[in-house]
Amino acid sequence: MGADFRAVRNGMLAALHLIFPPRCIGCGGAVTDDFGLCAACWRETDFISGLVCDKCGVPLPGKNEGRAELCDECLTIARPWDRGRAAILYRDTGRRLVLALKHGDRLDLVPPLGAWLARAAEPILLPDMLVAPVPLHRWRLLKRRYNQAALLSGALARAAGLDHCPDLLARPRPTPSQEGRGREARFANMADAIQVARRRQGQIMGRPVLIVDDVMTSGATLAAAADACLAAGAASVSVAVLARVAKEG
């Protein structure tokens, strides 16, 4: 019965591919598999691998020898979270995909981008970890209609078999955009802007938490979310982002 079902399913997929050939998620060109990248877009997607900063996930020079290393930024800034990972660098195809998900209603990108994020986050996942997204203020959520961080955190949690709480964190006051702000201004803008939802207080107590966002620049938003979780009694906090902004060179 199982073999018959798989045969029928594979036949249906083959027929669908004849009518709707797989397209590159980056440029729309022809590819061989669903949710894939063409050769050109693949070359322009900077997947993060090898030695990375254990706090923010940015790639580091040198060989991964199994010990935690930190980038210069994380050596000088007190990060309230324990560990962090990122899947791609925020440039070229990676940047286009993030913006397409965030502002272009490209919800079809959630499965592949969520899979990339889940693979990147695997080394920092813990048993009984509670996965939660960085929240949007309700007015921004109404305007955008979805929280891209929540879609990514849900995909990660499903892939890892972890509990997902999309409304663990709340943003009670609207904050101006972080675009164009320097590091100090970004942190000042996010001060006390995020809190654990009152109805979720019991759910976070004593558990490790993984906070998910689409992009990390200065880390100010993630720091505000981590501070809120720790103040509410989380055992520890780690972070995972789809894309990390990194200095060129």
Tab-separated table of C-alpha atoms in Angstrom:
chain	number	residue	atom	x	y	z
A	1	MET	CA	0.000	0.000	0.000
A	2	GLY	CA	2.832	2.368	0.930
A	3	ALA	CA	4.750	1.592	-2.258
A	4	ASP	CA	1.598	2.087	-4.366
A	5	PHE	CA	0.937	5.437	-2.730
A	6	ARG	CA	4.489	6.612	-3.315
A	7	ALA	CA	4.307	5.548	-6.944
A	8	VAL	CA	1.059	7.490	-7.464
A	9	ARG	CA	2.469	10.521	-5.656
A	10	ASN	CA	5.673	10.471	-7.694
A	11	GLY	CA	3.653	10.163	-10.885
A	12	MET	CA	1.529	13.154	-9.922
A	13	LEU	CA	4.622	15.207	-9.099
A	14	ALA	CA	6.185	14.298	-12.443
A	15	ALA	CA	3.018	15.381	-14.242
A	16	LEU	CA	2.925	18.658	-12.317
A	17	HIS	CA	6.544	19.321	-13.225
A	18	LEU	CA	5.672	18.922	-16.892
A	19	ILE	CA	2.953	21.566	-16.533
A	20	PHE	CA	4.716	23.752	-13.948
A	21	PRO	CA	8.487	23.208	-14.255
A	22	PRO	CA	10.529	23.959	-11.103
A	23	ARG	CA	11.802	27.525	-11.002
A	24	CYS	CA	14.761	29.090	-9.225
A	25	ILE	CA	13.573	30.797	-6.051
A	26	GLY	CA	15.994	33.633	-6.732
A	27	CYS	CA	15.468	34.603	-10.364
A	28	GLY	CA	12.683	32.367	-11.688
A	29	GLY	CA	14.932	30.509	-14.116
A	30	ALA	CA	14.575	26.791	-14.808
A	31	VAL	CA	16.002	24.359	-12.242
A	32	THR	CA	15.771	20.613	-11.723
A	33	ASP	CA	14.224	20.561	-8.219
A	34	ASP	CA	11.502	22.477	-6.410
A	35	PHE	CA	12.684	25.289	-4.126
A	36	GLY	CA	16.178	25.251	-5.647
A	37	LEU	CA	18.621	27.855	-6.914
A	38	CYS	CA	20.032	28.073	-10.409
A	39	ALA	CA	23.803	27.974	-10.829
A	40	ALA	CA	24.089	31.770	-11.100
A	41	CYS	CA	21.997	32.457	-7.978
A	42	TRP	CA	23.815	29.715	-6.072
A	43	ARG	CA	27.159	31.393	-6.805
A	44	GLU	CA	25.761	34.675	-5.501
A	45	THR	CA	24.394	33.160	-2.271
A	46	ASP	CA	26.938	33.274	0.559
A	47	PHE	CA	26.054	30.279	2.717
A	48	ILE	CA	27.850	30.450	6.056
A	49	SER	CA	29.951	27.417	6.941
A	50	GLY	CA	33.237	26.507	8.585
A	51	LEU	CA	34.504	28.586	11.498
A	52	VAL	CA	31.903	31.089	12.739
A	53	CYS	CA	31.453	33.424	15.673
A	54	ASP	CA	29.691	31.449	18.389
A	55	LYS	CA	27.623	34.497	19.409
A	56	CYS	CA	26.379	35.913	16.103
A	57	GLY	CA	27.229	33.323	13.441
A	58	VAL	CA	29.345	35.584	11.216
A	59	PRO	CA	32.077	33.641	9.344
A	60	LEU	CA	35.609	33.895	10.732
A	61	PRO	CA	38.987	33.253	9.113
A	62	GLY	CA	40.742	30.065	10.106
A	63	LYS	CA	39.876	26.428	10.622
A	64	ASN	CA	37.087	25.131	12.832
A	65	GLU	CA	38.908	23.252	15.612
A	66	GLY	CA	35.823	22.605	17.720
A	67	ARG	CA	36.180	25.446	20.232
A	68	ALA	CA	34.055	28.565	20.537
A	69	GLU	CA	35.459	31.648	18.817
A	70	LEU	CA	34.103	35.198	18.819
A	71	CYS	CA	34.273	37.964	16.224
A	72	ASP	CA	35.699	41.381	17.110
A	73	GLU	CA	32.209	42.849	17.458
A	74	CYS	CA	31.044	40.197	19.916
A	75	LEU	CA	34.273	40.621	21.907
A	76	THR	CA	33.454	44.298	22.455
A	77	ILE	CA	29.650	44.199	22.820
A	78	ALA	CA	28.020	42.411	25.755
A	79	ARG	CA	25.553	40.008	24.140
A	80	PRO	CA	22.824	38.852	26.555
A	81	TRP	CA	22.388	35.563	24.699
A	82	ASP	CA	24.619	32.480	24.898
A	83	ARG	CA	25.088	31.319	21.298
A	84	GLY	CA	24.001	32.340	17.810
A	85	ARG	CA	24.000	31.123	14.222
A	86	ALA	CA	23.131	32.516	10.774
A	87	ALA	CA	22.460	30.682	7.522
A	88	ILE	CA	23.613	33.190	4.882
A	89	LEU	CA	25.232	36.592	4.515
A	90	TYR	CA	22.936	39.510	3.792
A	91	ARG	CA	24.169	40.356	0.310
A	92	ASP	CA	23.475	39.576	-3.356
A	93	THR	CA	20.955	36.725	-3.766
A	94	GLY	CA	20.637	36.320	0.002
A	95	ARG	CA	19.573	39.933	0.414
A	96	ARG	CA	17.078	39.680	-2.461
A	97	LEU	CA	15.487	36.585	-0.949
A	98	VAL	CA	15.174	38.156	2.501
A	99	LEU	CA	13.551	41.277	1.065
A	100	ALA	CA	11.238	39.193	-1.135
A	101	LEU	CA	10.000	37.311	1.934
A	102	LYS	CA	9.800	40.415	4.121
A	103	HIS	CA	8.199	42.878	1.726
A	104	GLY	CA	7.244	40.944	-1.417
A	105	ASP	CA	4.686	38.454	-0.079
A	106	ARG	CA	6.919	35.566	-1.237
A	107	LEU	CA	5.573	33.052	1.265
A	108	ASP	CA	6.702	30.269	-1.094
A	109	LEU	CA	10.218	31.037	0.171
A	110	VAL	CA	9.461	29.894	3.730
A	111	PRO	CA	10.137	26.138	3.157
A	112	PRO	CA	13.594	26.511	1.563
A	113	LEU	CA	14.734	29.420	3.719
A	114	GLY	CA	13.416	27.699	6.837
A	115	ALA	CA	15.386	24.573	5.904
A	116	TRP	CA	18.573	26.619	5.494
A	117	LEU	CA	17.981	28.224	8.883
A	118	ALA	CA	17.286	24.890	10.588
A	119	ARG	CA	20.567	23.441	9.282
A	120	ALA	CA	22.532	26.469	10.434
A	121	ALA	CA	20.951	26.424	13.915
A	122	GLU	CA	21.420	22.700	14.518
A	123	PRO	CA	24.688	23.021	16.537
A	124	ILE	CA	23.068	25.289	19.138
A	125	LEU	CA	19.732	23.516	19.618
A	126	LEU	CA	18.977	22.014	23.023
A	127	PRO	CA	16.410	19.474	24.243
A	128	ASP	CA	13.146	21.085	25.387
A	129	MET	CA	14.156	24.361	23.705
A	130	LEU	CA	11.290	26.779	23.103
A	131	VAL	CA	11.465	28.484	19.705
A	132	ALA	CA	10.027	31.989	19.348
A	133	PRO	CA	10.260	34.795	16.784
A	134	VAL	CA	11.142	38.425	17.252
A	135	PRO	CA	7.690	40.081	17.400
A	136	LEU	CA	6.186	42.848	15.303
A	137	HIS	CA	4.089	45.624	16.779
A	138	ARG	CA	0.417	44.991	16.068
A	139	TRP	CA	0.119	47.955	13.672
A	140	ARG	CA	3.055	46.776	11.606
A	141	LEU	CA	1.682	43.242	11.648
A	142	LEU	CA	-1.676	44.487	10.356
A	143	LYS	CA	0.056	46.384	7.562
A	144	ARG	CA	2.337	43.504	6.537
A	145	ARG	CA	-0.250	40.774	7.319
A	146	TYR	CA	2.376	38.308	8.549
A	147	ASN	CA	5.532	38.199	10.634
A	148	GLN	CA	8.322	36.740	8.503
A	149	ALA	CA	10.314	35.862	11.637
A	150	ALA	CA	7.375	33.789	12.911
A	151	LEU	CA	7.134	31.913	9.612
A	152	LEU	CA	10.850	31.092	9.771
A	153	SER	CA	10.754	30.123	13.453
A	154	GLY	CA	7.801	27.814	12.790
A	155	ALA	CA	9.655	26.088	9.956
A	156	LEU	CA	12.743	25.673	12.139
A	157	ALA	CA	10.762	24.290	15.079
A	158	ARG	CA	8.986	21.749	12.864
A	159	ALA	CA	12.257	20.591	11.318
A	160	ALA	CA	13.910	20.223	14.735
A	161	GLY	CA	10.907	18.752	16.559
A	162	LEU	CA	10.860	21.590	19.100
A	163	ASP	CA	7.991	23.552	20.665
A	164	HIS	CA	7.087	26.740	18.828
A	165	CYS	CA	5.478	29.729	20.549
A	166	PRO	CA	4.868	32.457	17.943
A	167	ASP	CA	3.332	34.831	20.493
A	168	LEU	CA	5.836	34.324	23.309
A	169	LEU	CA	7.155	37.864	22.880
A	170	ALA	CA	5.224	41.099	22.439
A	171	ARG	CA	6.127	44.573	21.220
A	172	PRO	CA	3.822	46.842	23.247
A	173	ARG	CA	5.028	50.094	21.696
A	174	PRO	CA	5.832	50.833	18.064
A	175	THR	CA	9.504	51.531	17.406
A	176	PRO	CA	10.774	53.598	14.482
A	177	SER	CA	12.607	51.685	11.776
A	178	GLN	CA	16.222	50.763	12.475
A	179	GLU	CA	17.176	51.677	8.895
A	180	GLY	CA	19.862	54.339	8.732
A	181	ARG	CA	20.618	54.294	12.467
A	182	GLY	CA	24.052	53.783	13.948
A	183	ARG	CA	24.791	51.093	16.512
A	184	GLU	CA	24.133	53.212	19.623
A	185	ALA	CA	20.926	54.613	18.154
A	186	ARG	CA	19.711	51.118	17.294
A	187	PHE	CA	20.188	49.915	20.864
A	188	ALA	CA	18.556	53.045	22.285
A	189	ASN	CA	15.601	52.614	19.929
A	190	MET	CA	15.001	49.053	21.158
A	191	ALA	CA	15.471	49.665	24.893
A	192	ASP	CA	12.588	47.949	26.766
A	193	ALA	CA	10.659	47.606	23.490
A	194	ILE	CA	10.063	43.842	23.815
A	195	GLN	CA	8.554	41.828	26.658
A	196	VAL	CA	7.316	38.318	27.317
A	197	ALA	CA	3.538	38.110	26.912
A	198	ARG	CA	1.910	37.854	30.330
A	199	ARG	CA	-0.060	34.745	29.382
A	200	ARG	CA	3.193	33.002	28.380
A	201	GLN	CA	5.126	33.635	31.590
A	202	GLY	CA	4.659	30.077	32.837
A	203	GLN	CA	5.703	28.569	29.513
A	204	ILE	CA	9.156	30.150	29.483
A	205	MET	CA	10.152	29.587	33.102
A	206	GLY	CA	13.267	27.412	33.404
A	207	ARG	CA	13.476	26.533	29.688
A	208	PRO	CA	16.135	27.280	27.087
A	209	VAL	CA	14.813	29.652	24.428
A	210	LEU	CA	15.806	30.125	20.806
A	211	ILE	CA	14.900	33.535	19.361
A	212	VAL	CA	14.565	33.703	15.576
A	213	ASP	CA	14.733	36.706	13.243
A	214	ASP	CA	15.250	37.225	9.532
A	215	VAL	CA	18.300	39.517	9.688
A	216	MET	CA	20.866	40.534	12.298
A	217	THR	CA	22.689	43.843	11.874
A	218	SER	CA	23.777	45.315	15.214
A	219	GLY	CA	21.949	42.724	17.317
A	220	ALA	CA	19.929	45.400	19.161
A	221	THR	CA	16.538	43.774	18.495
A	222	LEU	CA	17.771	40.323	19.456
A	223	ALA	CA	19.348	41.755	22.615
A	224	ALA	CA	16.043	43.329	23.649
A	225	ALA	CA	14.263	40.014	23.073
A	226	ALA	CA	16.917	38.043	24.956
A	227	ASP	CA	16.814	40.448	27.915
A	228	ALA	CA	13.029	40.031	28.097
A	229	CYS	CA	13.284	36.230	28.087
A	230	LEU	CA	15.951	36.148	30.780
A	231	ALA	CA	13.998	38.586	32.944
A	232	ALA	CA	10.984	36.269	32.646
A	233	GLY	CA	12.952	33.274	33.907
A	234	ALA	CA	14.341	31.545	30.805
A	235	ALA	CA	17.150	29.141	31.639
A	236	SER	CA	19.200	30.398	28.691
A	237	VAL	CA	18.750	32.200	25.379
A	238	SER	CA	20.307	31.562	21.975
A	239	VAL	CA	19.557	33.243	18.650
A	240	ALA	CA	19.259	32.133	15.024
A	241	VAL	CA	18.853	34.391	12.000
A	242	LEU	CA	18.427	33.677	8.346
A	243	ALA	CA	20.920	36.347	7.281
A	244	ARG	CA	23.791	38.176	8.973
A	245	VAL	CA	24.956	41.593	7.886
A	246	ALA	CA	28.759	41.511	7.785
A	247	LYS	CA	31.424	44.036	6.912
A	248	GLU	CA	32.969	43.650	3.486
A	249	GLY	CA	36.532	42.420	3.318
